[in-house]
mmCIF file of C-alpha atoms and ligand atoms in Angstrom:
data_model
loop_
_atom_site.group_PDB
_atom_site.id
_atom_site.type_symbol
_atom_site.label_atom_id
_atom_site.label_comp_id
_atom_site.label_asym_id
_atom_site.label_seq_id
_atom_site.Cartn_x
_atom_site.Cartn_y
_atom_site.Cartn_z
ATOM 1 C CA GLY T 1 194.871 144.786 63.985
ATOM 2 C CA VAL T 2 195.188 147.447 66.110
ATOM 3 C CA LEU T 3 197.278 146.634 69.562
ATOM 4 C CA ILE T 4 194.941 148.641 72.492
ATOM 5 C CA VAL T 5 197.482 150.256 75.212
ATOM 6 C CA VAL T 6 195.352 151.550 78.445
ATOM 7 C CA PRO T 7 196.206 155.263 78.667
ATOM 8 C CA PRO T 8 198.416 156.283 81.598
ATOM 9 C CA VAL T 9 196.411 157.992 84.703
ATOM 10 C CA SER T 10 196.224 161.746 83.397
ATOM 11 C CA ASN T 11 196.897 164.281 86.516
ATOM 12 C CA ASP T 12 194.930 166.885 84.703
ATOM 13 C CA THR T 13 191.772 165.989 86.537
ATOM 14 C CA GLY T 14 190.947 169.389 88.503
ATOM 15 C CA ILE T 15 187.891 171.726 87.702
ATOM 16 C CA LYS T 16 188.019 173.905 84.423
ATOM 17 C CA MET T 17 185.716 175.355 82.070
ATOM 18 C CA VAL T 18 184.329 172.889 78.880
ATOM 19 C CA PRO T 19 184.619 173.303 76.345
ATOM 20 C CA ASP T 20 187.802 175.048 75.600
ATOM 21 C CA ASN T 21 188.518 176.949 72.208
ATOM 22 C CA ALA T 22 189.733 173.935 70.352
ATOM 23 C CA HIS T 23 186.549 172.566 70.770
ATOM 24 C CA PRO T 24 183.755 174.582 69.311
ATOM 25 C CA PHE T 25 180.015 172.702 69.137
ATOM 26 C CA GLN T 26 179.604 171.695 65.327
ATOM 27 C CA ALA T 27 176.534 169.609 64.814
ATOM 28 C CA PRO T 28 176.547 166.292 63.422
ATOM 29 C CA GLY T 29 176.570 165.608 59.825
ATOM 30 C CA PRO T 30 174.412 162.960 57.858
ATOM 31 C CA ASN T 31 177.105 160.553 57.976
ATOM 32 C CA ASP T 32 178.171 161.006 61.946
ATOM 33 C CA GLN T 33 177.515 158.177 64.267
ATOM 34 C CA ARG T 34 175.702 159.600 67.712
ATOM 35 C CA GLY T 35 173.519 157.170 69.482
ATOM 36 C CA PRO T 36 171.945 156.658 72.795
ATOM 37 C CA CYS T 37 174.558 158.137 75.602
ATOM 38 C CA PRO T 38 174.104 161.990 75.579
ATOM 39 C CA GLY T 39 177.600 161.928 77.443
ATOM 40 C CA LEU T 40 179.453 160.542 74.363
ATOM 41 C CA ASN T 41 177.344 162.566 71.737
ATOM 42 C CA THR T 42 177.856 165.878 73.206
ATOM 43 C CA LEU T 43 181.904 164.854 73.705
ATOM 44 C CA ALA T 44 181.352 163.881 69.531
ATOM 45 C CA ASN T 45 179.489 167.269 68.426
ATOM 46 C CA HIS T 46 182.858 169.443 70.329
ATOM 47 C CA GLY T 47 185.499 167.061 68.823
ATOM 48 C CA TYR T 48 186.846 165.621 71.944
ATOM 49 C CA LEU T 49 185.826 162.376 70.267
ATOM 50 C CA PRO T 50 186.003 161.738 66.683
ATOM 51 C CA ARG T 51 183.471 164.053 65.034
ATOM 52 C CA ASN T 52 182.118 160.771 62.637
ATOM 53 C CA GLY T 53 181.211 158.913 65.992
ATOM 54 C CA ILE T 54 183.613 156.179 65.344
ATOM 55 C CA ALA T 55 186.320 155.951 68.351
ATOM 56 C CA SER T 56 188.776 154.104 70.364
ATOM 57 C CA PHE T 57 189.041 152.509 73.621
ATOM 58 C CA GLU T 58 192.088 155.076 74.766
ATOM 59 C CA GLN T 59 190.315 158.063 72.686
ATOM 60 C CA ILE T 60 186.769 157.508 74.621
ATOM 61 C CA ILE T 61 189.132 157.408 78.148
ATOM 62 C CA THR T 62 190.566 160.910 77.180
ATOM 63 C CA ALA T 63 187.581 162.161 75.895
ATOM 64 C CA VAL T 64 185.471 161.281 79.007
ATOM 65 C CA ARG T 65 188.146 162.893 81.633
ATOM 66 C CA GLU T 66 188.879 166.301 79.788
ATOM 67 C CA GLY T 67 185.014 166.946 78.998
ATOM 68 C CA PHE T 68 183.360 165.544 82.009
ATOM 69 C CA ASN T 69 186.089 164.390 84.579
ATOM 70 C CA MET T 70 185.517 160.544 84.975
ATOM 71 C CA GLU T 71 187.941 158.410 86.176
ATOM 72 C CA HIS T 72 190.427 156.437 84.463
ATOM 73 C CA ASP T 73 188.964 153.097 85.631
ATOM 74 C CA LEU T 74 185.164 153.731 85.058
ATOM 75 C CA ALA T 75 185.972 155.336 81.895
ATOM 76 C CA GLY T 76 188.055 152.293 81.227
ATOM 77 C CA ALA T 77 185.273 149.821 82.183
ATOM 78 C CA LEU T 78 182.764 151.438 80.215
ATOM 79 C CA ALA T 79 184.955 151.734 77.092
ATOM 80 C CA GLY T 80 186.135 148.353 77.670
ATOM 81 C CA PHE T 81 182.902 146.912 77.707
ATOM 82 C CA ALA T 82 181.466 148.817 74.507
ATOM 83 C CA MET T 83 184.390 148.153 72.725
ATOM 84 C CA LEU T 84 183.595 144.423 73.606
ATOM 85 C CA ALA T 85 179.933 144.231 73.632
ATOM 86 C CA ARG T 86 179.382 146.332 70.286
ATOM 87 C CA GLY T 87 182.837 147.485 68.806
ATOM 88 C CA ASN T 88 185.673 145.889 66.877
ATOM 89 C CA ALA T 89 188.560 144.990 69.483
ATOM 90 C CA PHE T 90 191.020 143.848 66.460
ATOM 91 C CA LEU T 91 190.931 147.142 65.219
ATOM 92 C CA ASP T 92 190.123 149.345 68.069
ATOM 93 C CA LEU T 93 187.230 150.789 67.140
ATOM 94 C CA VAL T 94 183.367 151.519 68.303
ATOM 95 C CA SER T 95 180.846 153.523 66.585
ATOM 96 C CA ILE T 96 178.876 155.845 69.571
ATOM 97 C CA GLY T 97 175.830 155.377 67.285
ATOM 98 C CA GLY T 98 174.588 152.441 64.873
ATOM 99 C CA VAL T 99 176.295 150.156 62.316
ATOM 100 C CA SER T 100 179.066 152.181 60.043
ATOM 101 C CA PRO T 101 181.338 151.106 57.007
ATOM 102 C CA LEU T 102 184.208 151.661 58.857
ATOM 103 C CA ILE T 103 184.028 149.140 61.007
ATOM 104 C CA PRO T 104 184.027 145.863 59.424
ATOM 105 C CA VAL T 105 183.054 142.056 60.744
ATOM 106 C CA LEU T 106 185.272 140.711 63.463
ATOM 107 C CA PRO T 107 187.921 138.520 62.361
ATOM 108 C CA GLY T 108 186.442 135.098 61.849
ATOM 109 C CA ALA T 109 183.224 136.060 62.099
ATOM 110 C CA ILE T 110 183.892 135.516 65.807
ATOM 111 C CA ASP T 111 180.404 137.536 66.773
ATOM 112 C CA GLY T 112 178.714 136.291 63.749
ATOM 113 C CA PRO T 113 178.845 137.248 60.415
ATOM 114 C CA LYS T 114 177.380 140.546 60.728
ATOM 115 C CA PRO T 115 179.951 143.925 61.574
ATOM 116 C CA PRO T 116 179.464 145.063 64.936
ATOM 117 C CA GLY T 117 176.155 147.185 65.830
ATOM 118 C CA GLY T 118 177.803 150.288 67.520
ATOM 119 C CA ILE T 119 176.558 150.617 71.389
ATOM 120 C CA ALA T 120 172.922 151.676 69.677
ATOM 121 C CA THR T 121 172.406 148.203 69.196
ATOM 122 C CA HIS T 122 169.945 146.823 71.664
ATOM 123 C CA GLY T 123 171.155 144.296 74.202
ATOM 124 C CA ARG T 124 174.473 143.986 76.048
ATOM 125 C CA PHE T 125 174.789 147.682 76.632
ATOM 126 C CA GLU T 126 172.011 149.542 75.175
ATOM 127 C CA GLY T 127 168.889 148.196 77.300
ATOM 128 C CA ASP T 128 165.545 149.088 78.832
ATOM 129 C CA VAL T 129 164.259 151.666 81.048
ATOM 130 C CA SER T 130 166.269 154.219 80.008
ATOM 131 C CA MET T 131 165.412 158.073 80.912
ATOM 132 C CA THR T 132 165.295 159.845 77.688
ATOM 133 C CA ARG T 133 165.082 156.420 75.009
ATOM 134 C CA GLN T 134 162.246 154.020 75.042
ATOM 135 C CA ASP T 135 162.350 150.416 74.865
ATOM 136 C CA ALA T 136 163.618 148.960 71.730
ATOM 137 C CA ALA T 137 160.539 146.196 71.846
ATOM 138 C CA ILE T 138 158.161 149.701 72.484
ATOM 139 C CA GLY T 139 160.080 152.720 70.256
ATOM 140 C CA ASP T 140 163.125 154.487 69.922
ATOM 141 C CA ASN T 141 165.829 152.962 71.981
ATOM 142 C CA VAL T 142 168.397 155.402 70.361
ATOM 143 C CA HIS T 143 167.546 158.980 70.120
ATOM 144 C CA PHE T 144 166.577 161.906 72.277
ATOM 145 C CA GLN T 145 162.391 161.438 72.874
ATOM 146 C CA ASP T 146 160.845 164.768 73.993
ATOM 147 C CA SER T 147 157.814 162.897 75.598
ATOM 148 C CA LEU T 148 160.254 161.210 78.096
ATOM 149 C CA TYR T 149 162.081 164.249 78.932
ATOM 150 C CA ASP T 150 158.963 166.003 79.506
ATOM 151 C CA GLU T 151 158.002 163.752 81.860
ATOM 152 C CA LEU T 152 161.470 163.829 83.593
ATOM 153 C CA LEU T 153 161.082 167.955 83.653
ATOM 154 C CA LEU T 154 157.520 166.988 85.464
ATOM 155 C CA TYR T 155 159.224 165.422 88.024
ATOM 156 C CA VAL T 156 161.816 168.333 88.663
ATOM 157 C CA GLY T 157 158.872 170.457 88.905
ATOM 158 C CA LYS T 158 157.308 167.924 91.805
ATOM 159 C CA PHE T 159 160.304 167.053 93.653
ATOM 160 C CA GLY T 160 163.402 169.450 92.752
ATOM 161 C CA ASP T 161 164.871 171.888 94.984
ATOM 162 C CA ASN T 162 163.952 175.872 94.099
ATOM 163 C CA SER T 163 166.738 177.515 92.107
ATOM 164 C CA PRO T 164 167.947 180.476 93.855
ATOM 165 C CA VAL T 165 167.683 182.311 90.222
ATOM 166 C CA THR T 166 164.313 181.745 89.342
ATOM 167 C CA GLY T 167 162.666 180.499 92.686
ATOM 168 C CA ASN T 168 161.149 178.013 90.466
ATOM 169 C CA SER T 169 161.662 174.048 91.499
ATOM 170 C CA SER T 170 164.290 173.386 88.794
ATOM 171 C CA ILE T 171 166.983 172.132 90.661
ATOM 172 C CA VAL T 172 167.504 168.527 89.792
ATOM 173 C CA THR T 173 168.529 166.160 92.724
ATOM 174 C CA THR T 174 168.612 162.677 94.183
ATOM 175 C CA LYS T 175 164.939 162.931 95.123
ATOM 176 C CA VAL T 176 163.780 163.385 90.964
ATOM 177 C CA MET T 177 165.915 160.436 89.909
ATOM 178 C CA GLN T 178 164.319 158.196 92.976
ATOM 179 C CA GLU T 179 160.676 159.248 92.060
ATOM 180 C CA PHE T 180 161.219 159.146 87.674
ATOM 181 C CA LYS T 181 163.781 156.011 87.621
ATOM 182 C CA PHE T 182 161.007 154.195 89.484
ATOM 183 C CA ALA T 183 158.119 155.671 87.227
ATOM 184 C CA ARG T 184 159.898 154.924 84.027
ATOM 185 C CA PHE T 185 160.313 151.102 85.726
ATOM 186 C CA VAL T 186 156.221 151.323 86.339
ATOM 187 C CA GLU T 187 155.862 152.328 82.998
ATOM 188 C CA ASP T 188 157.966 150.022 81.200
ATOM 189 C CA GLN T 189 157.031 146.825 83.216
ATOM 190 C CA ILE T 190 153.571 147.507 82.243
ATOM 191 C CA LYS T 191 154.336 148.378 78.450
ATOM 192 C CA ASN T 192 156.774 146.008 77.743
ATOM 193 C CA PRO T 193 156.002 142.550 77.441
ATOM 194 C CA VAL T 194 160.076 141.364 76.853
ATOM 195 C CA LEU T 195 161.223 143.876 79.564
ATOM 196 C CA GLN T 196 165.167 142.797 80.800
ATOM 197 C CA TYR T 197 166.176 144.114 83.611
ATOM 198 C CA HIS T 198 169.208 142.001 84.773
ATOM 199 C CA ALA T 199 171.659 142.914 87.159
ATOM 200 C CA GLY T 200 173.979 144.539 84.981
ATOM 201 C CA ARG T 201 171.513 146.578 82.976
ATOM 202 C CA ASN T 202 169.626 147.150 86.072
ATOM 203 C CA SER T 203 172.588 148.793 87.742
ATOM 204 C CA LEU T 204 173.531 150.397 84.677
ATOM 205 C CA SER T 205 170.397 152.273 84.254
ATOM 206 C CA TYR T 206 170.515 153.773 87.939
ATOM 207 C CA GLY T 207 173.867 154.619 87.075
ATOM 208 C CA GLU T 208 173.126 156.262 84.019
ATOM 209 C CA ALA T 209 170.805 158.530 86.569
ATOM 210 C CA ALA T 210 174.121 158.785 89.001
ATOM 211 C CA PHE T 211 175.844 160.125 85.793
ATOM 212 C CA VAL T 212 173.407 162.918 85.219
ATOM 213 C CA LEU T 213 173.684 164.252 88.829
ATOM 214 C CA ASN T 214 177.226 164.047 89.409
ATOM 215 C CA PHE T 215 178.876 164.920 85.459
ATOM 216 C CA PHE T 216 176.158 167.002 84.064
ATOM 217 C CA ALA T 217 175.820 169.174 87.232
ATOM 218 C CA ASN T 218 178.422 172.444 87.017
ATOM 219 C CA GLY T 219 181.325 171.778 89.029
ATOM 220 C CA THR T 220 181.298 175.069 90.367
ATOM 221 C CA ASP T 221 179.127 174.264 92.747
ATOM 222 C CA GLY T 222 178.128 171.048 91.928
ATOM 223 C CA THR T 223 174.349 171.704 91.003
ATOM 224 C CA LEU T 224 172.157 170.753 87.688
ATOM 225 C CA SER T 225 169.876 173.278 86.387
ATOM 226 C CA THR T 226 166.909 172.507 84.479
ATOM 227 C CA PRO T 227 168.284 174.364 81.440
ATOM 228 C CA VAL T 228 172.066 172.959 81.705
ATOM 229 C CA MET T 229 170.241 169.272 81.612
ATOM 230 C CA GLY T 230 168.374 170.145 78.932
ATOM 231 C CA SER T 231 171.798 171.355 77.064
ATOM 232 C CA PHE T 232 173.332 168.215 77.067
ATOM 233 C CA PHE T 233 170.022 165.888 76.874
ATOM 234 C CA ARG T 234 168.445 167.878 74.363
ATOM 235 C CA ASN T 235 171.151 169.887 72.424
ATOM 236 C CA GLN T 236 173.579 167.463 73.038
ATOM 237 C CA THR T 237 176.255 170.465 73.521
ATOM 238 C CA PHE T 238 178.276 172.158 76.703
ATOM 239 C CA PRO T 239 176.421 175.134 78.334
ATOM 240 C CA ASP T 240 177.749 178.406 78.682
ATOM 241 C CA ASP T 241 179.764 179.099 81.503
ATOM 242 C CA TRP T 242 179.997 175.380 82.581
ATOM 243 C CA TYR T 243 182.613 173.690 84.594
ATOM 244 C CA ARG T 244 183.486 170.106 84.562
ATOM 245 C CA ARG T 245 183.392 168.505 88.064
ATOM 246 C CA SER T 246 186.012 169.268 90.608
ATOM 247 C CA SER T 247 187.320 166.277 91.130
ATOM 248 C CA PRO T 248 187.239 162.604 89.181
ATOM 249 C CA GLY T 249 184.174 160.880 89.391
ATOM 250 C CA ASN T 250 184.925 157.403 90.063
ATOM 251 C CA ILE T 251 183.109 153.698 90.334
ATOM 252 C CA THR T 252 182.699 154.441 93.971
ATOM 253 C CA LEU T 253 180.839 157.646 93.911
ATOM 254 C CA ILE T 254 178.162 156.196 90.657
ATOM 255 C CA GLY T 255 178.049 153.324 93.046
ATOM 256 C CA GLN T 256 176.569 155.108 96.229
ATOM 257 C CA GLY T 257 174.487 157.033 93.506
ATOM 258 C CA VAL T 258 173.166 153.862 92.552
ATOM 259 C CA ASP T 259 172.066 152.657 96.048
ATOM 260 C CA GLU T 260 170.637 156.320 97.145
ATOM 261 C CA ILE T 261 168.062 156.099 93.719
ATOM 262 C CA ARG T 262 167.404 152.354 93.562
ATOM 263 C CA ASN T 263 166.840 152.241 97.488
ATOM 264 C CA ALA T 264 164.088 154.745 97.834
ATOM 265 C CA HIS T 265 161.723 152.194 95.592
ATOM 266 C CA PRO T 266 163.811 149.257 95.346
ATOM 267 C CA VAL T 267 163.630 147.151 92.039
ATOM 268 C CA PRO T 268 165.758 144.115 92.254
ATOM 269 C CA PRO T 269 167.158 142.554 88.844
ATOM 270 C CA GLY T 270 164.947 140.891 86.935
ATOM 271 C CA ALA T 271 162.547 140.363 83.610
ATOM 272 C CA ASN T 272 158.725 140.197 82.555
ATOM 273 C CA ALA T 273 157.669 136.874 82.104
ATOM 274 C CA PRO T 274 155.367 135.722 79.727
ATOM 275 C CA ASN T 275 152.077 136.645 81.799
ATOM 276 C CA GLY T 276 153.401 139.910 82.141
ATOM 277 C CA THR T 277 155.018 139.493 85.904
ATOM 278 C CA TYR T 278 158.182 140.980 87.006
ATOM 279 C CA VAL T 279 159.994 137.969 87.844
ATOM 280 C CA LEU T 280 163.258 138.478 89.657
ATOM 281 C CA ASP T 281 166.447 136.662 89.431
ATOM 282 C CA ALA T 282 168.325 134.761 91.762
ATOM 283 C CA PRO T 283 171.258 136.103 92.910
ATOM 284 C CA ILE T 284 174.222 135.278 91.029
ATOM 285 C CA ASN T 285 176.702 135.482 94.276
ATOM 286 C CA SER T 286 180.058 136.438 92.321
ATOM 287 C CA CYS T 287 182.561 138.798 93.173
ATOM 288 C CA SER T 288 179.948 141.542 91.721
ATOM 289 C CA ASP T 289 176.814 140.420 90.358
ATOM 290 C CA VAL T 290 176.863 143.317 88.236
ATOM 291 C CA TYR T 291 180.306 142.572 86.484
ATOM 292 C CA PHE T 292 179.256 138.881 86.539
ATOM 293 C CA ASN T 293 176.073 139.769 84.515
ATOM 294 C CA LEU T 294 177.598 142.464 82.227
ATOM 295 C CA ALA T 295 180.983 140.678 81.486
ATOM 296 C CA VAL T 296 180.431 137.167 81.626
ATOM 297 C CA GLU T 297 177.106 136.288 80.780
ATOM 298 C CA ASN T 298 176.372 139.237 78.144
ATOM 299 C CA LEU T 299 179.724 138.736 76.388
ATOM 300 C CA PRO T 300 180.171 136.393 73.914
ATOM 301 C CA ALA T 301 182.112 133.149 74.735
ATOM 302 C CA SER T 302 183.442 133.048 71.291
ATOM 303 C CA TYR T 303 185.995 135.864 72.105
ATOM 304 C CA SER T 304 188.049 132.440 73.097
ATOM 305 C CA LYS T 305 189.254 131.794 69.246
ATOM 306 C CA ALA T 306 190.806 135.195 69.084
ATOM 307 C CA THR T 307 194.230 134.948 68.477
ATOM 308 C CA GLY T 308 197.231 137.415 68.035
ATOM 309 C CA VAL T 309 196.696 141.236 68.707
ATOM 310 C CA PHE T 310 193.086 140.384 68.736
ATOM 311 C CA LYS T 311 193.545 138.008 71.769
ATOM 312 C CA GLN T 312 195.800 140.616 73.391
ATOM 313 C CA ASN T 313 193.198 143.374 73.206
ATOM 314 C CA VAL T 314 190.252 141.124 74.416
ATOM 315 C CA ASP T 315 192.318 140.372 77.554
ATOM 316 C CA THR T 316 193.607 143.985 78.085
ATOM 317 C CA LEU T 317 189.957 144.972 77.504
ATOM 318 C CA LEU T 318 188.319 141.887 79.925
ATOM 319 C CA ALA T 319 191.106 143.419 82.437
ATOM 320 C CA ALA T 320 189.687 146.666 82.409
ATOM 321 C CA VAL T 321 186.165 145.857 82.522
ATOM 322 C CA ALA T 322 187.371 143.871 85.834
ATOM 323 C CA LYS T 323 189.618 146.432 87.308
ATOM 324 C CA ALA T 324 186.439 148.614 88.075
ATOM 325 C CA PHE T 325 184.768 146.308 89.906
ATOM 326 C CA GLY T 326 187.923 144.923 92.020
ATOM 327 C CA CYS T 327 186.901 141.525 90.407
ATOM 328 C CA PRO T 328 189.266 138.777 89.165
ATOM 329 C CA VAL T 329 188.619 138.299 85.202
ATOM 330 C CA ILE T 330 186.397 135.569 84.438
ATOM 331 C CA PHE T 331 186.500 134.618 80.639
ATOM 332 C CA PRO T 332 182.929 135.706 78.698
ATOM 333 C CA THR T 333 180.197 132.460 78.408
ATOM 334 C CA GLY T 334 177.512 134.761 76.291
ATOM 335 C CA PRO T 335 175.864 133.850 73.065
ATOM 336 C CA SER T 336 177.173 135.614 69.832
HETATM 337 C C1 HEM I 1 173.913 156.059 78.179
HETATM 338 C C2 HEM I 1 177.967 154.115 76.645
HETATM 339 C C3 HEM I 1 180.088 157.729 79.018
HETATM 340 C C4 HEM I 1 175.815 159.751 80.159
HETATM 341 C C5 HEM I 1 174.377 155.294 77.712
HETATM 342 C C6 HEM I 1 173.800 154.017 76.762
HETATM 343 C C7 HEM I 1 175.429 154.232 76.254
HETATM 344 C C8 HEM I 1 176.357 154.430 76.836
HETATM 345 C C9 HEM I 1 175.574 152.328 75.465
HETATM 346 C C10 HEM I 1 172.793 153.562 76.290
HETATM 347 C C11 HEM I 1 172.089 152.475 77.601
HETATM 348 C C12 HEM I 1 170.840 152.568 77.764
HETATM 349 O O1 HEM I 1 169.885 153.480 78.220
HETATM 350 O O2 HEM I 1 170.246 151.663 77.195
HETATM 351 C C13 HEM I 1 178.473 154.778 77.543
HETATM 352 C C14 HEM I 1 180.551 154.708 77.447
HETATM 353 C C15 HEM I 1 180.734 155.790 77.904
HETATM 354 C C16 HEM I 1 179.786 156.602 78.127
HETATM 355 C C17 HEM I 1 180.781 153.288 76.743
HETATM 356 C C18 HEM I 1 182.548 155.771 77.837
HETATM 357 C C19 HEM I 1 183.000 156.109 79.176
HETATM 358 C C20 HEM I 1 179.301 158.816 79.832
HETATM 359 C C21 HEM I 1 179.701 160.212 80.147
HETATM 360 C C22 HEM I 1 178.429 160.584 80.689
HETATM 361 C C23 HEM I 1 177.380 159.575 80.223
HETATM 362 C C24 HEM I 1 181.089 160.463 80.799
HETATM 363 C C25 HEM I 1 178.035 161.807 81.316
HETATM 364 C C26 HEM I 1 178.670 162.762 81.153
HETATM 365 C C27 HEM I 1 175.018 159.025 80.217
HETATM 366 C C28 HEM I 1 173.474 158.779 80.295
HETATM 367 C C29 HEM I 1 173.047 157.866 79.724
HETATM 368 C C30 HEM I 1 174.059 157.150 79.233
HETATM 369 C C31 HEM I 1 172.908 159.582 81.001
HETATM 370 C C32 HEM I 1 171.318 157.417 79.720
HETATM 371 C C33 HEM I 1 170.219 158.134 78.861
HETATM 372 C C34 HEM I 1 168.949 157.880 79.240
HETATM 373 O O3 HEM I 1 168.463 157.066 79.312
HETATM 374 O O4 HEM I 1 167.922 158.641 78.352
HETATM 375 N N1 HEM I 1 175.730 155.227 77.574
HETATM 376 N N2 HEM I 1 178.629 156.220 78.059
HETATM 377 N N3 HEM I 1 177.825 158.518 79.578
HETATM 378 N N4 HEM I 1 175.029 157.890 79.256
HETATM 379 FE FE1 HEM I 1 176.954 157.266 78.698
HETATM 380 MG MG1 MG I 2 167.953 152.215 76.717
#
């Protein structure tokens, strides 16, 4: 095994141009893993993450700071959750795409006989009501979908701010996300008979919309233009003359974004019933329902069988997830 050590908090957290000369864009090769996260895909295409798309917990934390100025604890929670949900926490390796021959079955086949699926695997992390990927039950939940992105552009046209350069409505705003995210929910609620939008996925999905506004925007003025957004989503490359945000983006900032976007058209946690109605979940009433649903109900209880370095790593990663939410660690109780 490989012992996971949480990296120290870096003080390289100011505005700077990205990418630097050491990180040119290079299209992925046929065996390189890419998946449902435009942020991680972009980082791998520039070599901030290994270009093969197989990364360690530590590499992810460093890369999202370098490239996007994502704050240390938020990065640790996302990377830790990804590793526990869909990676190999014994070897400290997770695929940012699908199953990889470089990532074997967990020791003792603790999470079942199949190798960890990578973050593209549906469930636990990848979930429904994404912006530019379909629900797994409807279509392609991994790759960029032009039709969905065109819909997003329609909402920018209707609800965005006018660009001082073009005079057209092409600045992506909170209002755009408020309307687009609600439209995406309504579509999938009707089209996806097995829609799952429980507390964890619900907040992550709004959080990803807040990521777009807060991490893709140009750090110079904090605004997000349509071409810049397109560079990340469509081409998975940093745009020209782009600066990462000028202060670390942390979970408080993203939580405020989630509330702002969701409160315009509230959609509480729930799931579709067989008769097609959206049934709300009972409140969990824990330290954080999002934390509890994601990291306790959703991760396999079988992690309790880990020993040695594997166990140390599981404990380190569980602590990294709980820390960002300000919650005490509760051991997972979910199915394998
Ligand atoms: C989506 C993982 C960092 C932007 C996703 C998804 C996963 C993921 C699994 C798919 C969820 C779904 O929509 O079903 C991670 C991990 C990160 C990370 C483990 C480690 C820190 C980032 C960063 C950004 C970002 C730094 C932005 C700069 C997004 C966006 C989506 C997304 C915008 C939604 C895509 C869409 O709905 O079409 N991420 N991510 N992520 N991620 Fe990341
Ligand atoms: Mg999805």
